[in-house]
Short mmCIF file of C-alpha atoms in Angstrom, two decimals:
data_model
loop_
_atom_site.label_atom_id
_atom_site.label_comp_id
_atom_site.label_asym_id
_atom_site.label_seq_id
_atom_site.Cartn_x
_atom_site.Cartn_y
_atom_site.Cartn_z
CA MET A 1259 68.77 154.70 148.68
CA THR A 1260 66.63 152.53 146.73
CA SER A 1261 67.13 150.59 143.67
CA ARG A 1262 67.14 153.82 141.58
CA ASP A 1263 70.45 155.21 140.39
CA PHE A 1264 69.58 158.56 141.83
CA LEU A 1265 68.42 160.10 145.22
CA THR A 1266 65.16 161.80 146.05
CA ILE A 1267 63.56 163.80 148.82
CA ASP A 1268 62.78 160.59 150.83
CA ASP A 1269 66.51 159.80 150.94
CA PHE A 1270 67.18 162.94 153.16
CA ASP A 1271 66.21 164.29 156.53
CA THR A 1272 64.99 167.73 155.21
CA ARG A 1273 63.73 168.95 158.66
CA GLY A 1274 64.83 172.36 159.50
CA LYS A 1275 67.42 172.16 156.70
CA THR A 1276 67.90 174.84 154.02
CA ILE A 1277 67.08 173.20 150.44
CA LEU A 1278 67.73 174.83 147.20
CA VAL A 1279 65.65 173.46 144.45
CA ARG A 1280 66.04 174.23 140.69
CA VAL A 1281 62.33 174.28 139.32
CA ASP A 1282 61.24 175.01 135.73
CA LEU A 1283 58.55 177.85 135.97
CA ASN A 1284 59.31 178.88 132.55
CA SER A 1285 55.75 179.87 131.13
CA PRO A 1286 54.16 181.46 128.18
CA MET A 1287 53.46 185.09 128.94
CA ASP A 1288 51.36 187.81 127.29
CA PRO A 1289 52.80 191.30 126.41
CA GLN A 1290 51.38 192.72 129.68
CA GLY A 1291 53.34 190.32 131.68
CA ASN A 1292 50.55 187.62 132.68
CA ILE A 1293 51.10 183.87 132.70
CA LEU A 1294 49.18 182.33 130.20
CA ASP A 1295 49.74 178.68 131.35
CA ASP A 1296 50.69 177.96 134.88
CA MET A 1297 50.92 174.00 134.17
CA ARG A 1298 54.84 174.03 135.22
CA ILE A 1299 54.25 176.20 138.10
CA ARG A 1300 51.35 173.85 139.52
CA SER A 1301 53.66 170.92 138.70
CA HIS A 1302 56.10 171.64 141.55
CA ILE A 1303 53.58 172.13 144.51
CA ALA A 1304 53.62 168.36 145.29
CA THR A 1305 57.65 168.94 145.93
CA LEU A 1306 57.10 172.01 148.01
CA LYS A 1307 54.49 170.51 150.11
CA ASP A 1308 56.94 167.59 150.93
CA LEU A 1309 59.43 170.30 152.10
CA GLU A 1310 57.18 172.08 154.39
CA ASP A 1311 59.38 171.40 157.22
CA ALA A 1312 62.22 172.97 155.63
CA LYS A 1313 63.54 176.27 154.46
CA VAL A 1314 63.10 176.30 150.60
CA VAL A 1315 65.11 178.38 147.92
CA LEU A 1316 64.01 178.27 144.52
CA LEU A 1317 65.94 179.01 141.36
CA ALA A 1318 64.45 179.25 138.21
CA HIS A 1319 64.24 181.13 134.70
CA GLN A 1320 61.79 182.83 132.55
CA SER A 1321 62.57 182.91 128.74
CA ARG A 1322 65.95 183.94 127.57
CA PRO A 1323 67.88 187.22 126.89
CA GLY A 1324 66.44 188.91 123.64
CA LYS A 1325 62.86 187.62 124.01
CA LYS A 1326 59.85 189.67 124.90
CA ASP A 1327 58.93 187.42 127.71
CA PHE A 1328 62.45 187.52 129.36
CA THR A 1329 61.25 188.96 132.66
CA THR A 1330 61.54 188.81 136.34
CA MET A 1331 60.24 185.86 138.35
CA LYS A 1332 57.62 188.06 140.35
CA PRO A 1333 54.66 186.90 138.71
CA HIS A 1334 55.55 183.33 139.16
CA ALA A 1335 55.98 183.96 142.82
CA ASN A 1336 52.47 185.48 143.02
CA LEU A 1337 51.03 182.35 141.25
CA MET A 1338 52.93 179.97 143.11
CA SER A 1339 51.85 181.53 146.46
CA LYS A 1340 48.19 181.17 145.29
CA TYR A 1341 48.54 177.27 144.51
CA LEU A 1342 50.81 176.52 147.78
CA GLY A 1343 48.48 178.19 150.13
CA LYS A 1344 51.55 180.57 151.50
CA GLN A 1345 53.52 183.26 150.57
CA VAL A 1346 56.41 182.73 148.25
CA LEU A 1347 58.47 185.50 148.56
CA TYR A 1348 60.20 186.79 145.56
CA VAL A 1349 63.61 188.19 145.87
CA ASP A 1350 65.09 190.22 143.23
CA ASP A 1351 68.63 188.97 143.62
CA ILE A 1352 70.53 185.69 142.62
CA PHE A 1353 73.56 185.31 144.76
CA GLY A 1354 74.39 189.03 146.10
CA THR A 1355 74.06 190.06 149.62
CA TYR A 1356 70.46 190.64 149.55
CA ALA A 1357 69.69 186.95 148.41
CA LYS A 1358 72.11 185.69 151.17
CA THR A 1359 70.78 188.02 153.71
CA ARG A 1360 67.23 186.50 152.83
CA ILE A 1361 68.52 183.05 153.09
CA ALA A 1362 69.96 183.44 156.35
CA SER A 1363 67.44 184.88 157.93
CA MET A 1364 64.67 182.09 156.86
CA GLU A 1365 62.50 180.00 159.09
CA ASN A 1366 61.22 176.64 158.77
CA GLY A 1367 58.37 176.69 156.24
CA ASP A 1368 59.56 179.63 154.40
CA VAL A 1369 59.68 179.46 150.62
CA ILE A 1370 61.65 182.21 148.62
CA LEU A 1371 62.02 182.31 144.66
CA LEU A 1372 65.32 183.98 143.54
CA GLU A 1373 65.55 186.38 140.68
CA ASN A 1374 65.45 185.11 137.13
CA VAL A 1375 69.02 182.87 136.88
CA ARG A 1376 69.37 183.61 133.43
CA PHE A 1377 69.89 187.53 134.29
CA TYR A 1378 73.37 186.04 135.12
CA SER A 1379 75.02 185.79 131.66
CA GLU A 1380 77.06 182.64 132.58
CA GLU A 1381 73.83 180.64 133.35
CA SER A 1382 73.54 180.24 129.59
CA ILE A 1383 77.16 178.92 129.24
CA GLU A 1384 77.27 174.91 128.98
CA ARG A 1385 80.17 173.59 130.94
CA THR A 1386 80.99 170.44 132.76
CA PRO A 1387 79.73 170.12 136.36
CA ALA A 1388 82.95 170.43 137.87
CA GLU A 1389 83.52 173.73 135.91
CA GLN A 1390 80.13 174.98 136.93
CA ALA A 1391 80.85 174.38 140.53
CA LYS A 1392 83.55 177.16 140.34
CA THR A 1393 81.12 179.77 139.02
CA TYR A 1394 80.15 182.78 141.39
CA PRO A 1395 76.43 181.71 142.09
CA VAL A 1396 77.63 178.39 143.21
CA LYS A 1397 80.54 179.68 145.41
CA LYS A 1398 78.53 182.25 146.81
CA LEU A 1399 75.02 180.50 147.68
CA ALA A 1400 76.50 176.87 148.42
CA PRO A 1401 77.83 177.73 152.09
CA PHE A 1402 74.14 178.73 152.72
CA VAL A 1403 72.41 175.56 151.66
CA ASP A 1404 72.33 171.96 152.92
CA ILE A 1405 70.88 170.03 150.16
CA PHE A 1406 70.31 170.79 146.31
CA LEU A 1407 67.36 169.00 144.58
CA ASN A 1408 66.91 169.22 140.85
CA ASP A 1409 63.24 169.32 139.99
CA ALA A 1410 63.70 170.87 136.68
CA PHE A 1411 63.39 167.92 134.09
CA ALA A 1412 62.65 170.24 131.06
CA VAL A 1413 65.89 172.08 131.35
CA SER A 1414 68.05 168.95 132.30
CA HIS A 1415 69.32 168.52 128.86
CA ARG A 1416 71.37 171.64 129.38
CA SER A 1417 74.67 171.37 131.28
CA GLN A 1418 74.06 174.98 133.00
CA LEU A 1419 75.33 176.07 136.23
CA SER A 1420 72.13 176.16 138.12
CA VAL A 1421 71.24 172.48 136.76
CA VAL A 1422 74.61 170.84 137.29
CA GLY A 1423 76.90 173.00 139.37
CA PHE A 1424 75.36 172.57 143.02
CA THR A 1425 75.49 168.78 142.24
CA GLU A 1426 79.34 168.85 142.69
CA VAL A 1427 79.32 170.52 146.26
CA LEU A 1428 76.14 169.53 147.97
CA PRO A 1429 74.21 166.37 148.70
CA THR A 1430 71.88 166.15 145.89
CA GLY A 1431 68.69 164.57 144.71
CA ALA A 1432 65.59 164.88 142.64
CA GLY A 1433 62.39 166.68 143.27
CA ARG A 1434 58.92 164.94 143.00
CA VAL A 1435 58.88 166.25 139.11
CA MET A 1436 62.02 164.93 138.13
CA GLU A 1437 61.22 161.76 140.13
CA LYS A 1438 58.12 161.25 138.48
CA GLU A 1439 59.52 161.98 134.91
CA LEU A 1440 62.55 159.59 135.08
CA THR A 1441 60.44 156.64 136.58
CA SER A 1442 57.34 157.23 134.13
CA LEU A 1443 59.71 157.74 131.08
CA ASP A 1444 61.65 154.56 131.88
CA ARG A 1445 58.64 152.47 132.49
CA GLY A 1446 57.31 153.53 129.08
CA ILE A 1447 60.68 152.88 127.37
CA LYS A 1448 62.02 150.39 128.97
CA GLY A 1449 59.84 148.39 131.41
CA GLY A 1450 56.17 148.80 130.47
CA GLU A 1451 53.63 146.33 129.54
CA ARG A 1452 53.56 145.14 125.98
CA PRO A 1453 52.70 146.03 123.44
CA THR A 1454 54.14 149.40 123.46
CA ILE A 1455 53.21 152.03 120.76
CA PHE A 1456 54.86 155.25 120.20
CA VAL A 1457 52.77 157.91 118.03
CA LEU A 1458 54.82 160.77 116.80
CA GLY A 1459 53.45 163.63 115.16
CA GLY A 1460 54.02 167.49 114.97
CA ALA A 1461 56.05 169.53 112.82
CA LYS A 1462 59.73 168.60 114.47
CA VAL A 1463 60.46 166.03 111.96
CA ASP A 1464 64.27 165.38 112.75
CA ASP A 1465 63.08 164.79 116.65
CA SER A 1466 60.54 162.53 115.53
CA LEU A 1467 62.58 160.30 113.17
CA HIS A 1468 65.18 160.20 115.91
CA VAL A 1469 62.85 159.02 118.60
CA ALA A 1470 61.37 156.34 116.18
CA GLU A 1471 64.87 155.11 115.12
CA ASN A 1472 65.94 154.79 119.03
CA VAL A 1473 62.88 153.04 120.24
CA LEU A 1474 62.75 150.48 117.34
CA SER A 1475 66.35 149.76 117.33
CA ASN A 1476 66.43 149.05 121.04
CA GLY A 1477 63.26 147.23 121.22
CA GLY A 1478 61.38 149.89 123.15
CA ALA A 1479 58.37 150.06 120.70
CA ASP A 1480 56.50 147.41 119.29
CA ARG A 1481 55.08 149.73 116.91
CA VAL A 1482 55.66 153.41 115.86
CA LEU A 1483 52.55 155.13 114.29
CA LEU A 1484 53.54 158.59 112.38
CA THR A 1485 51.32 161.49 111.92
CA GLY A 1486 51.68 165.13 111.16
CA VAL A 1487 54.33 166.49 109.02
CA VAL A 1488 56.70 163.73 110.03
CA ALA A 1489 54.36 161.16 108.32
CA ASN A 1490 54.11 163.47 105.14
CA VAL A 1491 58.05 163.12 105.04
CA ALA A 1492 57.70 159.35 105.36
CA LEU A 1493 55.16 158.91 102.88
CA ALA A 1494 57.41 160.86 100.43
CA ALA A 1495 60.16 158.62 101.57
CA SER A 1496 57.94 155.74 100.46
CA GLY A 1497 57.17 156.93 97.14
CA ILE A 1498 53.91 158.57 97.66
CA ASP A 1499 53.68 162.01 95.72
CA ILE A 1500 52.41 164.24 98.53
CA GLY A 1501 51.91 167.49 96.55
CA LYS A 1502 54.09 170.46 95.69
CA VAL A 1503 52.63 172.70 98.58
CA ASN A 1504 53.35 170.01 101.14
CA MET A 1505 56.89 169.36 99.60
CA ASP A 1506 57.63 172.84 99.64
CA PHE A 1507 56.71 173.32 103.19
CA ILE A 1508 59.13 170.17 104.27
CA LYS A 1509 61.64 172.17 102.35
CA SER A 1510 60.78 175.54 104.04
CA GLN A 1511 61.46 173.80 107.35
CA GLY A 1512 64.89 172.33 106.50
CA TYR A 1513 63.63 168.90 106.51
CA GLU A 1514 64.30 167.68 102.86
CA ASP A 1515 67.42 165.48 104.04
CA GLN A 1516 65.06 163.69 106.61
CA ILE A 1517 63.42 162.06 103.67
CA GLU A 1518 66.59 159.96 103.21
CA LYS A 1519 66.34 159.10 106.91
CA ALA A 1520 62.92 157.95 106.69
CA LYS A 1521 63.72 155.78 104.13
CA GLY A 1522 66.14 153.89 105.95
CA ILE A 1523 63.97 153.53 108.90
CA LEU A 1524 60.91 152.25 106.56
CA ALA A 1525 63.46 149.78 104.85
CA LYS A 1526 64.76 148.52 108.18
CA PHE A 1527 61.45 148.47 110.23
CA LYS A 1528 58.88 148.47 107.44
CA ASP A 1529 56.27 146.26 109.55
CA LYS A 1530 56.61 148.19 112.62
CA VAL A 1531 56.06 151.47 111.30
CA GLY A 1532 52.50 152.79 110.53
CA LEU A 1533 51.68 155.29 108.16
CA PRO A 1534 48.36 157.02 107.15
CA ARG A 1535 46.63 155.31 104.43
CA ASP A 1536 44.30 158.67 104.00
CA VAL A 1537 44.64 162.33 104.99
CA ALA A 1538 42.42 165.40 105.37
CA LEU A 1539 43.32 168.14 102.86
CA ASN A 1540 42.71 171.92 103.34
CA ASP A 1541 40.41 173.09 100.90
CA ASN A 1542 39.62 176.83 101.61
CA LYS A 1543 39.32 175.83 105.44
CA LYS A 1544 37.14 172.83 104.27
CA ARG A 1545 38.13 169.35 105.47
CA VAL A 1546 38.41 167.16 102.32
CA GLU A 1547 39.37 163.26 102.62
CA LEU A 1548 41.50 161.62 100.23
CA PRO A 1549 43.34 158.49 100.00
CA VAL A 1550 47.22 158.90 100.01
CA SER A 1551 47.14 156.81 96.75
CA GLU A 1552 45.25 159.63 95.06
CA LEU A 1553 47.50 162.44 96.17
CA ASN A 1554 49.24 164.08 93.36
CA SER A 1555 51.51 167.22 92.40
CA ASN A 1556 48.76 169.35 92.73
CA SER A 1557 47.31 168.17 96.04
CA LEU A 1558 46.15 170.72 98.61
CA PRO A 1559 47.83 171.19 102.03
CA ILE A 1560 47.69 168.27 104.30
CA ASN A 1561 46.46 169.32 107.68
CA ASP A 1562 45.26 166.00 109.42
CA ILE A 1563 45.02 162.11 108.95
CA GLY A 1564 41.92 160.95 107.41
CA LEU A 1565 39.26 159.06 109.00
CA GLU A 1566 40.41 155.47 107.68
CA THR A 1567 43.86 156.26 109.37
CA ILE A 1568 42.03 157.39 112.47
CA VAL A 1569 40.15 154.09 112.73
CA ASP A 1570 42.93 152.07 112.39
CA PHE A 1571 45.32 154.12 114.54
CA THR A 1572 42.84 154.25 117.47
CA SER A 1573 42.11 150.70 117.19
CA GLU A 1574 45.87 149.62 117.56
CA ILE A 1575 46.46 152.33 120.44
CA ALA A 1576 43.32 151.30 122.45
CA SER A 1577 44.45 147.84 122.43
CA ALA A 1578 48.29 148.75 123.54
CA LYS A 1579 49.39 148.27 126.91
CA THR A 1580 51.51 151.03 126.91
CA VAL A 1581 51.37 154.24 124.66
CA ILE A 1582 53.46 157.14 124.37
CA LEU A 1583 52.18 160.32 122.38
CA ASN A 1584 54.26 163.19 121.21
CA GLY A 1585 53.16 165.81 119.04
CA PRO A 1586 49.70 166.25 117.22
CA ALA A 1587 48.29 164.47 114.18
CA GLY A 1588 47.39 167.90 112.48
CA ILE A 1589 46.42 171.32 112.77
CA SER A 1590 44.82 170.63 116.13
CA GLU A 1591 44.29 174.36 117.06
CA VAL A 1592 41.67 174.71 113.97
CA THR A 1593 38.41 172.80 114.83
CA GLU A 1594 38.03 171.00 111.43
CA PHE A 1595 41.63 169.50 111.58
CA ALA A 1596 41.57 168.64 115.27
CA LEU A 1597 39.62 165.47 114.77
CA GLY A 1598 42.70 163.18 114.31
CA THR A 1599 44.59 164.42 117.35
CA HIS A 1600 41.57 164.12 119.56
CA GLU A 1601 40.22 160.79 118.66
CA ILE A 1602 44.00 159.43 118.99
CA ILE A 1603 44.16 161.22 122.70
CA LYS A 1604 40.72 159.43 123.56
CA ALA A 1605 42.16 156.43 122.38
CA ALA A 1606 45.35 156.50 124.41
CA THR A 1607 43.18 156.77 127.77
CA LYS A 1608 41.97 153.14 127.37
CA SER A 1609 45.69 151.77 127.53
CA GLU A 1610 47.22 150.74 130.97
CA PHE A 1611 49.96 153.07 130.97
CA SER A 1612 49.91 156.11 128.75
CA ILE A 1613 52.35 159.16 128.62
CA ILE A 1614 51.95 162.58 126.95
CA GLY A 1615 54.64 164.62 125.66
CA GLY A 1616 55.00 168.00 123.74
CA GLY A 1617 53.36 171.19 124.25
CA HIS A 1618 50.75 171.32 121.54
CA ILE A 1619 49.38 167.49 122.32
CA SER A 1620 49.46 168.49 125.97
CA ALA A 1621 47.41 171.58 125.52
CA GLU A 1622 44.93 169.38 123.63
CA VAL A 1623 44.67 167.07 126.48
CA GLU A 1624 43.92 170.09 128.75
CA HIS A 1625 41.27 171.42 126.44
CA LEU A 1626 39.51 167.96 126.26
CA GLY A 1627 39.41 167.70 130.18
CA LEU A 1628 41.48 164.34 129.92
CA ALA A 1629 44.59 165.00 131.64
CA HIS A 1630 43.27 162.91 134.91
CA ARG A 1631 43.12 159.96 132.43
CA PHE A 1632 46.72 159.71 131.49
CA SER A 1633 49.53 158.08 133.80
CA HIS A 1634 51.98 160.93 133.01
CA ILE A 1635 52.11 164.12 131.16
CA SER A 1636 55.48 165.36 130.66
CA THR A 1637 57.02 168.71 131.40
CA GLY A 1638 59.85 168.32 129.02
CA GLY A 1639 60.32 169.66 125.47
CA GLY A 1640 63.92 169.00 124.12
CA ALA A 1641 64.79 167.14 127.40
CA LEU A 1642 61.92 164.82 126.67
CA ILE A 1643 62.97 164.27 122.89
CA ASP A 1644 66.58 163.50 123.99
CA TYR A 1645 65.54 161.22 126.61
CA LEU A 1646 63.28 159.17 124.31
CA SER A 1647 66.08 159.25 121.96
CA GLY A 1648 68.46 157.66 124.13
CA VAL A 1649 70.71 160.84 124.69
CA LYS A 1650 71.86 161.54 128.15
CA LEU A 1651 70.81 164.23 129.93
CA PRO A 1652 73.52 166.10 131.75
CA GLY A 1653 71.08 167.22 134.66
CA VAL A 1654 70.37 163.52 135.12
CA GLU A 1655 73.79 162.26 134.70
CA ALA A 1656 75.08 164.76 137.43
CA LEU A 1657 72.17 163.43 139.74
CA LYS A 1658 73.44 159.73 139.31
CA ALA A 1659 77.07 160.71 139.92
CA ALA A 1660 76.04 162.68 143.03
CA ALA A 1661 74.41 159.65 144.23
CA LYS A 1662 77.37 157.74 143.94
CA ARG A 1663 79.46 160.15 145.84
CA TYR A 1664 76.69 160.43 148.50
CA GLU A 1665 76.56 156.70 149.07
CA GLU A 1666 80.34 156.30 148.94
CA ALA A 1667 80.75 159.06 151.62
CA LYS A 1668 78.43 157.27 153.88
CA LYS A 1669 80.76 154.09 153.90
CA ILE A 1670 83.59 156.27 155.01
#
């Protein structure tokens, strides 16, 4: 075992073994069942290629009950086959006789993808790892498997059976996606080169303020720059009249109470929080720049940070050693208001170590063709926010506990 507190593929002899891997293939789909963005599917190919000498059984989910894109894993298996360069067999069963028969008949190099694990209702019930180990899928599948790998960082904030249950009964480690997420995020928030800057935007105000408070309190960030709706909340907290339409939007999203939280953060970390000094308003789809000091109750919707703020923020970002971006600076899907987001992304590519988190800003990175310029692009959503906020993820804690048991067993 390395200095890490969890095991990886490198800690096991996988040759000829049957490996159960929890992956995250959850992808946006159109009404016809076509996958619109296969980034998460592609992300697991490195793990599968490192297990070419084994028999690989994949567990995954797509959406959740009641949603229109709650469907089978067949399209995912087809796409994964394309990227892996060999067949990934879709098995329309989770832990029944058919699934067990297919697993038992596998040969080295085979890869199968079991049915959407959320088709089994107990998957969505959160329990302790010990309790999840007693569920039927774990009891039925574990005897057919030698090693369990969690490669699904994006669902590891949930203590669900496919994430934590097998960790109690099988040698357990992290797949390549999980390994890269943890090592990259830890470097970004704990051991990165200084100065470290967090740029937090988007519309999830409570999440962003939680992250800001955590990284400023524990010294993980030298500066936090706020954009998007969270910046509007912080501007209101600082005494700026951001306009009725913008305040009404904050209230409609249930974030009015976050103004008080922002006041507390600004009071405690005043010199470490950067706020916009100008913004771009949407005047009948036209971009209108205005200093925040000139905003008033009749102001138009704020859809981006202004040019002066863009210059200030990008200068800071470009000179930082470590940068973590989460959430867009404005309505980035509209060309007139994508400027702030795009310039911040470009500036971040100049830092020594850079992390992108959040679906919208990740999509903009892909759109700009700059993904290769970033040190790490996270696959996590809620899991990423929790991790950056200092919350212990059940899936990660289960990995650590399994590593301790594995090392103790080796000493006997």
